[in-house]
Coordinates of C-alpha atoms in Angstrom, one line a residue:
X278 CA -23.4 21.1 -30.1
X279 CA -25.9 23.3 -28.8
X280 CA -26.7 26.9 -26.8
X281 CA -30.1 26.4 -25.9
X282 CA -31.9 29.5 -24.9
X283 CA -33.6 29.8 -21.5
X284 CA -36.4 27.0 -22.0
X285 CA -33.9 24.7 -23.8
X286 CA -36.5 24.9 -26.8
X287 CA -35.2 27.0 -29.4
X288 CA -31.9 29.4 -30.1
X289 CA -30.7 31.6 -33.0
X290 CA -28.0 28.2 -33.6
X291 CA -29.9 25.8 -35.9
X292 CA -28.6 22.6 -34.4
X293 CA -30.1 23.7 -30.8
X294 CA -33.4 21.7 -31.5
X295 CA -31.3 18.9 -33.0
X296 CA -28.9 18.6 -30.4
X297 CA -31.7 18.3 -27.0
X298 CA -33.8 16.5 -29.2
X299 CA -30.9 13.7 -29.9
X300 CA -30.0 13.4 -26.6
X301 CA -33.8 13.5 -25.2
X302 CA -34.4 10.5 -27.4
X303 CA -31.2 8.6 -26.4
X304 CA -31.8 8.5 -23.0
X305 CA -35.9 7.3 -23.7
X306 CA -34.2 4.1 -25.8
X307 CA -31.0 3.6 -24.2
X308 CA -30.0 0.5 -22.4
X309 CA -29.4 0.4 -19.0
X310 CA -27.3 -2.5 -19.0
X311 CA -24.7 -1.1 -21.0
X312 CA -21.9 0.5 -19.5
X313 CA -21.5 3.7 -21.7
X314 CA -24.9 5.1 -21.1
X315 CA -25.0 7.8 -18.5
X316 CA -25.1 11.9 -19.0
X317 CA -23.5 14.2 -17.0
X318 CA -24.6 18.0 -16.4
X319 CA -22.0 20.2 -15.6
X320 CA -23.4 23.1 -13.6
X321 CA -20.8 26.1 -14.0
X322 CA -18.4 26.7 -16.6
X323 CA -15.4 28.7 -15.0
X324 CA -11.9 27.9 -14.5
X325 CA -12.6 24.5 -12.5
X326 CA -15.9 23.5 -14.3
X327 CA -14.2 24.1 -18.2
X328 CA -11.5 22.0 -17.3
X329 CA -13.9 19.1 -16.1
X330 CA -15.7 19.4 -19.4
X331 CA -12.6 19.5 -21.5
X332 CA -11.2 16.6 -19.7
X333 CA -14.5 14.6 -20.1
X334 CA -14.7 15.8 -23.7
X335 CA -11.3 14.6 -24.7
X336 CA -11.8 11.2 -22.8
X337 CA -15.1 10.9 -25.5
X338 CA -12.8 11.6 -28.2
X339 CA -10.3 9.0 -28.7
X340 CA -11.7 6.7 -31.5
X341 CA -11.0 3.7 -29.4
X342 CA -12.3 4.6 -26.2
X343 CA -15.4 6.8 -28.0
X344 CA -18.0 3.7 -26.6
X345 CA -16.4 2.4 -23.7
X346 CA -16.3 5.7 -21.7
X347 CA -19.4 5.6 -18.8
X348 CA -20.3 8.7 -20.2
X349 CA -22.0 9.0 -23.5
X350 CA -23.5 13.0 -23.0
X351 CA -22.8 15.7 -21.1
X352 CA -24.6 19.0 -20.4
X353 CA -23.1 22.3 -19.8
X354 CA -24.6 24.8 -17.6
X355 CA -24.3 28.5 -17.5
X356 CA -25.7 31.7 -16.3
X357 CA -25.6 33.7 -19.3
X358 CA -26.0 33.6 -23.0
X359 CA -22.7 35.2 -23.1
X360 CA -20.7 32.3 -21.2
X361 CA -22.6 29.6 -22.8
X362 CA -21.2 31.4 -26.3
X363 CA -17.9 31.0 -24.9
X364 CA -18.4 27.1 -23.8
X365 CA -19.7 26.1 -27.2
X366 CA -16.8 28.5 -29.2
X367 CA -14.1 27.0 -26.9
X368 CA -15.5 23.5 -27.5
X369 CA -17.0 23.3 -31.0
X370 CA -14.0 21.9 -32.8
X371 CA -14.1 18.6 -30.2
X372 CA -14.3 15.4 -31.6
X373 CA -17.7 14.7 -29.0
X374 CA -19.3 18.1 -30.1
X375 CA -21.9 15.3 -30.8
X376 CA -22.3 14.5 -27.8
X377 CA -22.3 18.0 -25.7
X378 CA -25.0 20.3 -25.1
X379 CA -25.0 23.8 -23.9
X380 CA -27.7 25.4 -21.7
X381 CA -28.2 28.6 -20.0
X382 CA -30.1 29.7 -17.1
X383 CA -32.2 26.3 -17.0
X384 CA -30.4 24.1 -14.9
X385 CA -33.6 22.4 -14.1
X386 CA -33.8 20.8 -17.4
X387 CA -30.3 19.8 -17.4
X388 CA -30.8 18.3 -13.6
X389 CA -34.2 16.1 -15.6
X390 CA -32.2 14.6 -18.1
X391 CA -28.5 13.9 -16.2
X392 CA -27.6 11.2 -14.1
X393 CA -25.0 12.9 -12.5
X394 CA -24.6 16.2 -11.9
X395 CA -21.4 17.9 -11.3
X396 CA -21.4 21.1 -8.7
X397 CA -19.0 23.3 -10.2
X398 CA -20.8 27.2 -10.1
X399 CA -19.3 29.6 -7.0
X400 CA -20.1 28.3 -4.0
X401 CA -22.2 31.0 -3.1
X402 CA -24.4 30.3 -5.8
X403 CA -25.6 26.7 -4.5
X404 CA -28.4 27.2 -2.5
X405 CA -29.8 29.5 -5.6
X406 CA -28.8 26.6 -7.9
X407 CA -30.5 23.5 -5.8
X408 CA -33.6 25.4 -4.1
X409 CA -34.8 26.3 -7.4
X410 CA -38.0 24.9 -7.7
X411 CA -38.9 21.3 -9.2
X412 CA -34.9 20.7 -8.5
X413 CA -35.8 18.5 -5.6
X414 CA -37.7 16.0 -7.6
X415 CA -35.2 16.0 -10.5
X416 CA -32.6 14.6 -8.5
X417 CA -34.2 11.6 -7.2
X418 CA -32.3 8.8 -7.4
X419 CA -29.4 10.6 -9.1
X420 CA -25.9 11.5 -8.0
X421 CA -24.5 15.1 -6.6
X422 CA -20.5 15.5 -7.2
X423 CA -19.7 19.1 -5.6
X424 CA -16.7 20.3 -6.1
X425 CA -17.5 23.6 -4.0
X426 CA -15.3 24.7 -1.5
X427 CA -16.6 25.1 1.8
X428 CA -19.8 23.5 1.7
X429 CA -20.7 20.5 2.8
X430 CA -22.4 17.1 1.7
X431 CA -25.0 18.3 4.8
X432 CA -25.4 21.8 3.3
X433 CA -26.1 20.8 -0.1
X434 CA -29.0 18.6 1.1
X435 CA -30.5 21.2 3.3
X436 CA -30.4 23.6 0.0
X437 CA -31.9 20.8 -1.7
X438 CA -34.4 18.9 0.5
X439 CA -34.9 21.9 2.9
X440 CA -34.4 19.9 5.8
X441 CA -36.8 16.9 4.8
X442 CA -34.9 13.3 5.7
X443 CA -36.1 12.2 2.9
X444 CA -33.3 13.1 -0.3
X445 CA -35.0 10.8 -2.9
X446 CA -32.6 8.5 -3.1
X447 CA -29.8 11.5 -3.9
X448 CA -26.2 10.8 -3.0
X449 CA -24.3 13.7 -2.3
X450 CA -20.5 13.3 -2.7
X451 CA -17.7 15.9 -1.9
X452 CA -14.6 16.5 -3.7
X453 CA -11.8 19.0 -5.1
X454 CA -10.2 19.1 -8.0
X455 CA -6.7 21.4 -8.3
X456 CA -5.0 23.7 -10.7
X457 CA -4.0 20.9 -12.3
X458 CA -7.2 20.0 -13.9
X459 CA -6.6 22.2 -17.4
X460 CA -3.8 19.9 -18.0
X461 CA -5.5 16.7 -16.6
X462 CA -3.1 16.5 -13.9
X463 CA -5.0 17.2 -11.0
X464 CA -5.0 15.6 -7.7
X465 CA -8.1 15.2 -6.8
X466 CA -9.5 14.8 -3.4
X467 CA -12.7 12.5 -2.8
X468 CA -14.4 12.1 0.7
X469 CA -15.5 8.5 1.7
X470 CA -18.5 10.2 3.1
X471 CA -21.6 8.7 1.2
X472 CA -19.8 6.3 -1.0
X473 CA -21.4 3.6 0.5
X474 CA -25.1 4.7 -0.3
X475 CA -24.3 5.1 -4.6
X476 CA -24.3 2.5 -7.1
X477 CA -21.3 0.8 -8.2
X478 CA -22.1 1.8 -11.8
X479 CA -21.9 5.8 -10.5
X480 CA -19.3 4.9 -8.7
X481 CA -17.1 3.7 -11.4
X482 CA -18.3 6.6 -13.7
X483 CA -17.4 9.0 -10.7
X484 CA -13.4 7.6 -10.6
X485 CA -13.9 7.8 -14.6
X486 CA -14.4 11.7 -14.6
X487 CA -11.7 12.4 -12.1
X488 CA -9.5 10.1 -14.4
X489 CA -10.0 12.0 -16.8
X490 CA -8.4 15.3 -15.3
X491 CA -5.5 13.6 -13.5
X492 CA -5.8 11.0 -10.6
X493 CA -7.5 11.1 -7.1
X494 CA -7.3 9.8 -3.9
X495 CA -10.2 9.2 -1.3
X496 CA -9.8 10.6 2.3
X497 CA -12.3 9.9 5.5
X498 CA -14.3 13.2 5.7
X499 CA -13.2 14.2 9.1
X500 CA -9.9 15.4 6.9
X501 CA -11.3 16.6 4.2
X502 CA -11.0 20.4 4.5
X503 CA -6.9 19.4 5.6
X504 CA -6.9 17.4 1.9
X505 CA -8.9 19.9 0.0
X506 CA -5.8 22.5 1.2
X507 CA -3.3 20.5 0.6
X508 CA -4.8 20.0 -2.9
X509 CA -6.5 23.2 -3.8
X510 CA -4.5 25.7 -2.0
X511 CA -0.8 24.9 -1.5
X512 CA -0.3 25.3 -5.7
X513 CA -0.2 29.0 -5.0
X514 CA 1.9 28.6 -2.1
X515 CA 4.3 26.9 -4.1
X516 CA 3.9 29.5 -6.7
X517 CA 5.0 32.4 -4.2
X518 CA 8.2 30.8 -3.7
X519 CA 8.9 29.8 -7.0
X520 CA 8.3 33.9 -7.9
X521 CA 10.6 34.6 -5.2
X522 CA 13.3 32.3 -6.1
X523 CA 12.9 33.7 -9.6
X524 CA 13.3 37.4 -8.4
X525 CA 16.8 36.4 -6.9
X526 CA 18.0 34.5 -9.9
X527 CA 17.1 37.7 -12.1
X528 CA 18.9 40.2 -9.5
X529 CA 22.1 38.1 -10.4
X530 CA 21.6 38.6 -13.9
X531 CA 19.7 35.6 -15.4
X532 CA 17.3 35.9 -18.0
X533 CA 13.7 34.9 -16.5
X534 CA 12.7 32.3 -18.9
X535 CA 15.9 30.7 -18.8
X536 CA 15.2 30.8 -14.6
X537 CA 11.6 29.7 -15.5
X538 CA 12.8 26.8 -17.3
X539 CA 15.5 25.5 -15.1
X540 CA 13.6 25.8 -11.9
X541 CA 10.5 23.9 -12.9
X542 CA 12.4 20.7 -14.0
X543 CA 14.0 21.3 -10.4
X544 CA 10.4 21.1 -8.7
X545 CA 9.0 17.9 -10.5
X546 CA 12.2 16.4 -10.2
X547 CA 11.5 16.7 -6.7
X548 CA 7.9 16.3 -6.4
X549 CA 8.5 13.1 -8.5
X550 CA 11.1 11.6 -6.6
X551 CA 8.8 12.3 -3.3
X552 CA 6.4 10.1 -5.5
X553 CA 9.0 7.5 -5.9
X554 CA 8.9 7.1 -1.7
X555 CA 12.1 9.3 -0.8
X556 CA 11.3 11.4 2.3
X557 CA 11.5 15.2 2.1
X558 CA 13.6 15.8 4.7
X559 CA 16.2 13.1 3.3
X560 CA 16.2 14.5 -0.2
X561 CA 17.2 18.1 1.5
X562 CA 19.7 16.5 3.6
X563 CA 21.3 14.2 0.5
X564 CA 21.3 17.6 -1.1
X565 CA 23.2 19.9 1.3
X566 CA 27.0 19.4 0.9
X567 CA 28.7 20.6 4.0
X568 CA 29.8 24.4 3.2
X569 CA 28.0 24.5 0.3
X570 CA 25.6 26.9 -1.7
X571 CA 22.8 25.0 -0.3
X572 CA 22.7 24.8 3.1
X573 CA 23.4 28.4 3.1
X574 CA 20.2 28.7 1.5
X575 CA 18.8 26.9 4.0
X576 CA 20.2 28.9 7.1
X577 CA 18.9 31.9 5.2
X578 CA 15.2 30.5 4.5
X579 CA 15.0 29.3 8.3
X580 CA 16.0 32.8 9.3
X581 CA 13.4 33.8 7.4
X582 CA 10.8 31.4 9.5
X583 CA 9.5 30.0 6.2
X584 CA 8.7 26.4 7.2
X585 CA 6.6 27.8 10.5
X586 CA 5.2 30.0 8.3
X587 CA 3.7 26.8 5.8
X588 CA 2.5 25.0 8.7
X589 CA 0.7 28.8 9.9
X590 CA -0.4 28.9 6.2
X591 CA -2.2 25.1 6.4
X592 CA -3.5 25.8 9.6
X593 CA -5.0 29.1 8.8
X594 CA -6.5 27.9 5.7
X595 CA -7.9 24.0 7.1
X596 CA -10.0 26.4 10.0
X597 CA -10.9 29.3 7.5
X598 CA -12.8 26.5 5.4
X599 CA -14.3 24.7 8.5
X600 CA -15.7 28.3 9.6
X601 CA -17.0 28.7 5.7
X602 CA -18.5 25.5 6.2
X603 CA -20.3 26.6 9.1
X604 CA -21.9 29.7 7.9

């Protein structure tokens, strides 16, 4: 493992030079008709990015599964010094250290020697991050997975291409990753939108990366944004009311961790029997005895206009990220 300093040359860590050198030379002799030969570069370390990494990393490092994964290297790619420390000292113990590289401010290099790269810096940052000069030309061929919210396929091409038709044979795919990522149980969303111009092989390695934080599911692009809420957003809606319920069991006099407990085997209780194929609205109904606890819960949390005030939340947040898209 290596932190690279700006030119991806040399750095105060001794196994820098070793480490870009390795995987420069691996990719010159590698074959391309093996299955387990692409590298990813990971641009953006932050909450959504380090959990892509770790879940790639701990794919790589299961003995058995070590050289059948479609992804022998990755490269990490931060904005400071000071993060990419923090990459390589969160990551250094790994079974694939060996195979995972850590660059600062030179995505450009990274971008040369990937195959894919993975969007995953603040989305404000990606027109700094793909106009960059020689960018362009680096992605020929290669393929884009953004995980940015708000911007689109078309957005990330103008950033890239600066309006030219011609992307260089660069697919662009969209997607979003949840929460659930850091304990590779997200559920990912994918658009269709470009799927039919990549390669089967990136393809394949795409599904293998989203795998390897939880599951995924593809959606047309014209409701994207509606699945990117429903995945991305609605964990801290769910949250809110979890707090609340929480605050009234503590005002009758349970102990919060006791609450904590007891009320999150409730929810995936639920959320796994919804998996199983009950409907919502049955499972509420099964529950709610006639003059029971429940339903009085329920009369109270109607009262309250909660469920009109989910489908306000939805709404509110499927246009805000169509106007984002926009600007």
């Amino acid at each position: 493992m290596a932190i690279p300093n700006g030119t991806g040359s040399t750095s105060s860590d001794p196994t820098s030079n070793q480490v870009l050198g390795n995987i420069e030379k691996w990719i010159e002799n590698r074959d391309l008709e093996k299955g387990n030969n692409l590298v990813v570069a990971l641009v953006g370390c932050g909450n959504m990015g380090s959990a892509i990494l770790t879940g790639i990393l701990a794919a790589n490092s299961v003995e058995d599964a070590r050289d059948n994964t479609p992804i022998s290297h990755i490269i990490a790619c931060t904005k400071t010094k000071a993060s990419a420390s923090k990459v390589y000292q969160a990551s250094k113990d790994c079974k694939a250290g060996d195979r995972l590289a850590v660059f600062y401010d030179d995505n450009l290099k990274a971008f040369q020697l990937a195959d894919i790269i993975i969007l995953a810096c603040k989305p404000y940052m990606a027109e700094e991050v793909l106009g960059a000069p020689g960018v362009a030309d680096a992605l020929a061929n290669k393929l884009v997975i953004s995980v940015l919210a708000g911007s689109t396929t078309e957005q990330l091409k103008e950033f890239a291409f600066k309006g030219h038709s011609d992307t260089k044979g660069c697919s662009f795919i969209r997607s979003m990753p949840n929460l659930g990522a850091q304990i590779k149980e997200s559920q990912t969303v994918v658009s269709t939108a470009g799927l039919e111009a990549i390669s089967p092989k990136y393809e394949e390695a795409m599904k293998w990366i989203f795998q390897s934080i939880g599951q995924y599911t593809y959606v047309p692009d014209n409701v994207f944004q509606v699945a990117g809420v429903l995945a991305g957003c609605t964990p801290a809606w769910f949250l809110t009311a979890f707090d609340g319920i929480l605050d009234g069991a503590v005002s009758e006099g349970m102990k919060r961790d006791t609450a904590t407990e007891i009320l999150a085997g409730s929810m995936l209780a639920a959320a796994k029997m919804i998996q199983n194929g009950e409907h919502p609205a049955v499972l509420r109904e099964k529950i709610s005895s006639p003059k029971g606890t429940t339903i009085q819960g329920l009369k109270t949390i109607e009262k309250g206009g909660v469920r009109s005030t989910y489908t306000d939340a939805t709404i509110d947040s499927v246009q805000h990220g169509l106007n984002m898209a926009k600007k």
